[in-house]
Amino acid sequence: MSPRTLQKDKKEVGPSPNVFLKRSKRQKRIRAEVQMSFRDLQKDKRQ
């Protein structure tokens, strides 16, 4: 293995945790929005 291929592997591995973090943040936001809309629906049912 040449050092060039090693660097390539590091570059490929590097951004993936960042992407994963962004994805989890987005999922959390979506979940919060869903919960909010669900609460609104429940309020409507009570009325």
Coordinates of N, CA and C in Angstrom, one line a residue:
M1 N 0.8 -1.2 0.0 CA 0.0 0.0 0.0 C 0.9 1.2 0.0
S2 N 0.6 2.2 -0.9 CA 1.3 3.4 -0.9 C 0.7 4.4 0.0
P3 N 1.5 5.4 0.5 CA 0.9 6.4 1.4 C -0.3 7.2 0.8
R4 N -0.3 7.2 -0.5 CA -1.4 8.0 -1.2 C -2.7 7.3 -1.0
T5 N -2.8 6.0 -1.0 CA -4.0 5.3 -0.8 C -4.4 5.4 0.6
L6 N -3.5 5.4 1.6 CA -3.8 5.6 3.0 C -4.5 7.0 3.2
Q7 N -3.9 8.0 2.6 CA -4.5 9.4 2.7 C -5.9 9.4 2.1
K8 N -6.1 8.7 1.0 CA -7.4 8.6 0.3 C -8.4 8.0 1.3
D9 N -8.1 6.9 2.0 CA -8.9 6.2 3.0 C -9.3 7.2 4.1
K10 N -8.3 7.9 4.6 CA -8.6 8.9 5.7 C -9.6 10.0 5.2
K11 N -9.4 10.4 4.0 CA -10.4 11.5 3.5 C -11.8 10.9 3.4
E12 N -11.9 9.6 2.9 CA -13.2 9.0 2.8 C -13.9 8.8 4.1
V13 N -13.1 8.5 5.1 CA -13.6 8.2 6.5 C -14.0 9.5 7.2
G14 N -13.2 10.6 6.9 CA -13.3 11.9 7.6 C -14.7 12.5 7.7
P15 N -15.3 12.8 6.5 CA -16.6 13.5 6.5 C -17.8 12.7 7.0
S16 N -17.7 11.3 7.0 CA -18.8 10.5 7.3 C -19.4 10.8 8.7
P17 N -18.6 10.9 9.8 CA -19.2 11.3 11.1 C -20.0 12.6 11.0
N18 N -19.4 13.6 10.3 CA -20.1 14.9 10.2 C -21.4 14.7 9.6
V19 N -21.5 14.0 8.5 CA -22.7 13.7 7.8 C -23.7 13.1 8.7
F20 N -23.2 12.1 9.5 CA -24.1 11.3 10.4 C -24.7 12.3 11.4
L21 N -23.8 13.2 11.9 CA -24.3 14.2 12.9 C -25.4 15.0 12.4
K22 N -25.1 15.6 11.1 CA -26.2 16.4 10.5 C -27.5 15.6 10.3
R23 N -27.3 14.4 9.9 CA -28.5 13.6 9.7 C -29.3 13.4 11.0
S24 N -28.6 13.1 12.1 CA -29.3 12.9 13.4 C -29.9 14.2 13.9
K25 N -29.3 15.3 13.6 CA -29.9 16.6 14.0 C -31.2 16.8 13.2
R26 N -31.1 16.5 11.9 CA -32.3 16.7 11.1 C -33.4 15.8 11.6
Q27 N -33.1 14.5 11.9 CA -34.1 13.6 12.4 C -34.7 14.1 13.7
K28 N -33.9 14.6 14.6 CA -34.4 15.1 15.9 C -35.4 16.3 15.6
R29 N -35.0 17.2 14.7 CA -35.9 18.3 14.4 C -37.2 17.8 13.8
I30 N -37.2 16.8 12.9 CA -38.4 16.3 12.3 C -39.2 15.7 13.4
R31 N -38.6 14.9 14.3 CA -39.3 14.3 15.4 C -40.1 15.3 16.2
A32 N -39.4 16.4 16.5 CA -39.9 17.5 17.4 C -41.1 18.1 16.6
E33 N -41.0 18.3 15.3 CA -42.1 18.9 14.5 C -43.3 17.9 14.6
V34 N -43.0 16.6 14.4 CA -44.1 15.7 14.4 C -44.8 15.7 15.8
Q35 N -44.1 15.7 16.9 CA -44.7 15.8 18.2 C -45.5 17.0 18.3
M36 N -45.1 18.2 17.8 CA -45.8 19.4 17.9 C -47.1 19.3 17.2
S37 N -47.1 18.8 16.0 CA -48.3 18.6 15.2 C -49.2 17.6 15.8
F38 N -48.7 16.6 16.4 CA -49.5 15.6 17.1 C -50.2 16.2 18.3
R39 N -49.5 17.1 19.0 CA -50.2 17.8 20.2 C -51.3 18.6 19.7
D40 N -51.1 19.3 18.6 CA -52.1 20.2 18.0 C -53.3 19.4 17.7
L41 N -53.1 18.2 17.1 CA -54.2 17.3 16.7 C -55.0 16.9 18.0
Q42 N -54.3 16.6 19.0 CA -54.9 16.2 20.3 C -55.8 17.3 20.8
K43 N -55.2 18.5 20.8 CA -56.0 19.7 21.3 C -57.3 19.8 20.5
D44 N -57.2 19.7 19.1 CA -58.4 19.8 18.3 C -59.4 18.7 18.7
K45 N -59.0 17.5 19.0 CA -59.9 16.5 19.4 C -60.6 16.8 20.7
R46 N -59.9 17.4 21.7 CA -60.4 17.8 22.9 C -61.6 18.8 22.8
Q47 N -61.3 19.8 21.9 CA -62.3 20.8 21.6 C -63.5 20.2 20.8

